[in-house]
Amino acid sequence: TNCTSPWRLHSSRASASDVRGWGVAREAGMSETHRAVGMLVSDRLPAEITQRCERHAVRVSRSIDWIRVPADPQARVPDELLPGIEVAFYTSDVYETRPRSFFSAVRKAPNLRWLQTFNVGVDHPIFAELLGRGIRVTSAGGTSAVPVAQTAITGLPMLARGFPAWLKAQQTHTWLQFRGSQGPAVLAGQTLCVLGMDSIGTDIAQLGQALGL
């Protein structure tokens, strides 16, 4: 997920001007600034997110026509609703229970303009397919940077200070001592190599500096 690919977009939120642009083409006899935008979402979308989306829609003189993914994993979004889907929100609960239903609708939606996904990595072929159709794909890049960076940096002092050997010795009730050159290394003053200075890489570098690397 840290590798840059031609179809990965790091933007996780849309500006008001973007929403106006993605809000799609003017329908005959209908005012563009007051037209409803069809959004494909989970039937379990939290009320808080629903309300935030509706408040933003009001700010850009729009309304939202909610199109829900069926609760039954074997069911599909009715064909007559597919032309109304212009925005799709791929959430974690859909990923876990109904991805086939969701992407069946996404693939068949002729007017889809924007897909927002909950995950960071978008290297699955389905996303490349959507980009090939000219659909904007945005991910949640950066949202997991802090916990991932903290997890990665935690391993450095653990390895440098010999924690794996100590933990193993603890399990066998063995008194373990390091002497001389076998002693734990000091991280301060060493060089930390970070490949890929994206959100995660940047946070790792900052934490490494705090350790004196």
Coordinates of C-alpha atoms in Angstrom, one line a residue:
T1 CA 0.0 0.0 0.0
N2 CA 3.0 2.3 0.2
C3 CA 3.9 1.9 -3.4
T4 CA 2.8 4.5 -5.9
S5 CA 0.7 3.2 -8.7
P6 CA -0.9 5.0 -11.7
W7 CA -4.4 4.5 -10.3
R8 CA -3.8 5.4 -6.6
L9 CA -5.1 8.7 -5.5
H10 CA -4.2 9.9 -2.0
S11 CA -7.0 12.4 -1.7
S12 CA -9.5 11.2 1.0
R13 CA -11.9 14.1 0.9
A14 CA -13.5 16.3 -1.7
S15 CA -13.8 20.0 -1.8
A16 CA -17.0 21.9 -2.5
S17 CA -15.7 22.7 -6.0
D18 CA -15.0 19.0 -6.6
V19 CA -18.5 18.0 -5.6
R20 CA -19.9 20.5 -8.0
G21 CA -17.8 19.1 -10.8
W22 CA -18.5 15.5 -10.0
G23 CA -22.1 16.3 -9.4
V24 CA -22.5 15.4 -13.0
A25 CA -24.1 16.6 -16.1
R26 CA -27.2 18.7 -16.3
E27 CA -30.4 16.8 -16.8
A28 CA -33.0 18.1 -19.2
G29 CA -35.4 20.5 -17.6
M30 CA -33.7 20.3 -14.2
S31 CA -31.6 22.9 -12.5
E32 CA -28.0 21.7 -12.1
T33 CA -27.6 23.6 -8.8
H34 CA -30.6 21.9 -7.1
R35 CA -30.4 18.4 -8.7
A36 CA -30.2 15.4 -6.4
V37 CA -27.0 13.3 -6.6
G38 CA -27.5 9.6 -6.4
M39 CA -25.1 7.9 -3.9
L40 CA -24.6 4.2 -3.5
V41 CA -24.0 3.3 0.1
S42 CA -24.3 0.6 2.7
D43 CA -27.8 0.1 4.2
R44 CA -25.8 0.3 7.5
L45 CA -24.2 3.6 6.9
P46 CA -24.1 5.4 10.3
A47 CA -26.5 8.2 10.8
E48 CA -23.7 10.6 11.7
I49 CA -22.0 10.1 8.2
T50 CA -25.4 10.4 6.5
Q51 CA -26.0 13.7 8.2
R52 CA -22.6 15.0 7.4
C53 CA -23.0 14.2 3.7
E54 CA -26.4 15.8 3.6
R55 CA -25.1 19.0 5.3
H56 CA -22.3 19.2 2.8
A57 CA -24.7 18.7 -0.1
V58 CA -26.8 21.6 1.2
R59 CA -23.7 23.8 1.3
V60 CA -23.1 23.2 -2.5
S61 CA -26.8 23.5 -3.3
R62 CA -27.5 19.9 -3.8
S63 CA -29.4 17.0 -2.3
I64 CA -28.6 13.3 -2.0
D65 CA -30.7 10.5 -3.4
W66 CA -29.6 7.5 -1.2
I67 CA -29.3 4.2 -3.0
R68 CA -28.7 1.4 -0.6
V69 CA -26.8 -1.9 -1.1
P70 CA -29.2 -4.7 -0.2
A71 CA -28.8 -6.4 3.1
D72 CA -28.9 -9.8 1.5
P73 CA -25.5 -10.7 0.1
Q74 CA -27.1 -12.5 -2.8
A75 CA -29.4 -9.6 -3.8
R76 CA -28.5 -6.9 -6.3
V77 CA -29.3 -3.2 -6.7
P78 CA -32.4 -3.1 -9.0
D79 CA -31.5 -2.3 -12.6
E80 CA -33.8 0.7 -12.7
L81 CA -31.8 2.4 -9.9
L82 CA -28.4 2.0 -11.6
P83 CA -28.5 5.0 -13.9
G84 CA -29.1 7.2 -10.8
I85 CA -25.8 6.2 -9.2
E86 CA -23.2 9.0 -9.6
V87 CA -21.2 8.6 -6.4
A88 CA -20.4 5.3 -4.6
F89 CA -19.1 5.0 -1.0
Y90 CA -17.3 1.7 -0.4
T91 CA -17.3 1.1 3.4
S92 CA -15.7 -1.6 5.5
D93 CA -19.0 -3.4 6.3
V94 CA -19.7 -3.8 2.6
Y95 CA -16.2 -5.1 2.0
E96 CA -16.7 -7.7 4.7
T97 CA -20.2 -8.9 3.7
R98 CA -21.4 -7.7 0.3
P99 CA -18.5 -6.7 -2.0
R100 CA -20.0 -8.6 -5.0
S101 CA -23.3 -6.8 -4.7
F102 CA -21.6 -3.4 -4.4
F103 CA -19.3 -3.8 -7.3
S104 CA -21.9 -5.4 -9.5
A105 CA -23.8 -2.1 -9.2
V106 CA -20.7 0.0 -9.6
R107 CA -19.7 -1.8 -12.8
K108 CA -23.2 -1.5 -14.3
A109 CA -23.8 2.2 -13.2
P110 CA -23.5 4.1 -16.5
N111 CA -23.3 7.6 -14.8
L112 CA -20.9 6.8 -12.0
R113 CA -18.4 9.6 -11.6
W114 CA -16.7 9.1 -8.2
L115 CA -15.9 6.2 -6.0
Q116 CA -14.6 6.8 -2.4
T117 CA -13.2 3.7 -0.7
F118 CA -12.5 3.2 3.0
N119 CA -9.2 1.5 2.5
V120 CA -5.8 3.0 1.7
G121 CA -4.5 0.6 -0.9
V122 CA -6.3 0.7 -4.3
D123 CA -4.2 -1.7 -6.3
H124 CA -7.0 -4.2 -6.9
P125 CA -7.8 -4.6 -10.6
I126 CA -11.3 -3.3 -10.1
F127 CA -10.0 0.2 -9.3
A128 CA -7.9 0.2 -12.4
E129 CA -11.0 -0.8 -14.4
L130 CA -13.0 2.1 -12.9
L131 CA -10.2 4.6 -13.7
G132 CA -10.1 3.3 -17.2
R133 CA -13.8 4.4 -17.5
G134 CA -12.8 7.9 -16.4
I135 CA -14.2 7.5 -12.9
R136 CA -12.5 9.4 -10.1
V137 CA -11.3 7.0 -7.4
T138 CA -10.3 8.4 -4.0
S139 CA -8.9 6.4 -1.1
A140 CA -8.5 6.9 2.7
G141 CA -4.7 7.4 2.2
G142 CA -3.2 8.9 5.3
T143 CA -5.9 7.9 7.8
S144 CA -3.9 5.0 9.1
A145 CA -0.5 6.6 9.0
V146 CA -0.1 7.2 12.7
P147 CA -0.9 3.7 14.1
V148 CA 1.0 2.0 11.3
A149 CA 4.1 4.3 11.8
Q150 CA 3.9 3.7 15.6
T151 CA 3.8 -0.1 15.0
A152 CA 6.7 0.0 12.7
I153 CA 8.9 2.2 14.9
T154 CA 8.1 0.0 18.0
G155 CA 9.9 -2.9 16.4
L156 CA 13.2 -1.0 16.2
P157 CA 13.9 -0.6 19.9
M158 CA 12.6 -4.0 20.5
L159 CA 15.0 -5.6 18.1
A160 CA 17.9 -3.3 19.1
R161 CA 17.5 -4.0 22.8
G162 CA 17.1 -7.8 22.3
F163 CA 13.5 -8.1 23.4
P164 CA 12.8 -11.3 21.3
A165 CA 15.6 -13.2 23.1
W166 CA 14.5 -11.9 26.5
L167 CA 10.9 -12.8 25.9
K168 CA 11.9 -16.3 24.9
A169 CA 14.1 -16.6 28.0
Q170 CA 11.2 -15.5 30.1
Q171 CA 9.0 -18.2 28.8
T172 CA 11.6 -20.9 29.7
H173 CA 12.4 -19.2 33.0
T174 CA 16.0 -18.6 32.0
W175 CA 18.2 -15.7 33.3
L176 CA 19.7 -14.2 30.2
Q177 CA 22.6 -11.8 30.2
F178 CA 24.2 -10.0 27.3
R179 CA 27.9 -9.1 27.7
G180 CA 30.4 -7.1 25.7
S181 CA 29.7 -7.1 22.0
Q182 CA 26.5 -9.1 22.6
G183 CA 25.0 -6.2 24.4
P184 CA 22.0 -4.4 23.0
A185 CA 22.7 -1.7 20.4
V186 CA 22.0 1.9 20.9
L187 CA 19.7 3.4 18.3
A188 CA 20.8 7.0 18.8
G189 CA 23.3 8.0 16.1
Q190 CA 22.4 5.2 13.7
T191 CA 20.8 5.8 10.3
L192 CA 17.2 5.0 9.6
C193 CA 16.4 4.3 5.9
V194 CA 12.8 5.0 5.0
L195 CA 11.7 3.9 1.5
G196 CA 8.7 6.0 0.4
M197 CA 8.0 9.3 2.0
D198 CA 4.2 9.2 2.0
S199 CA 2.1 9.7 5.1
I200 CA 3.3 6.6 6.8
G201 CA 7.0 7.1 5.8
T202 CA 6.9 10.7 7.0
D203 CA 5.5 9.7 10.4
I204 CA 8.1 7.0 10.7
A205 CA 10.9 9.4 9.9
Q206 CA 9.7 11.9 12.5
L207 CA 9.4 9.2 15.2
G208 CA 12.9 8.0 14.2
Q209 CA 14.3 11.5 14.8
A210 CA 12.8 11.4 18.3
L211 CA 14.8 8.3 19.0
G212 CA 18.0 10.0 17.8
L213 CA 18.2 8.3 14.5

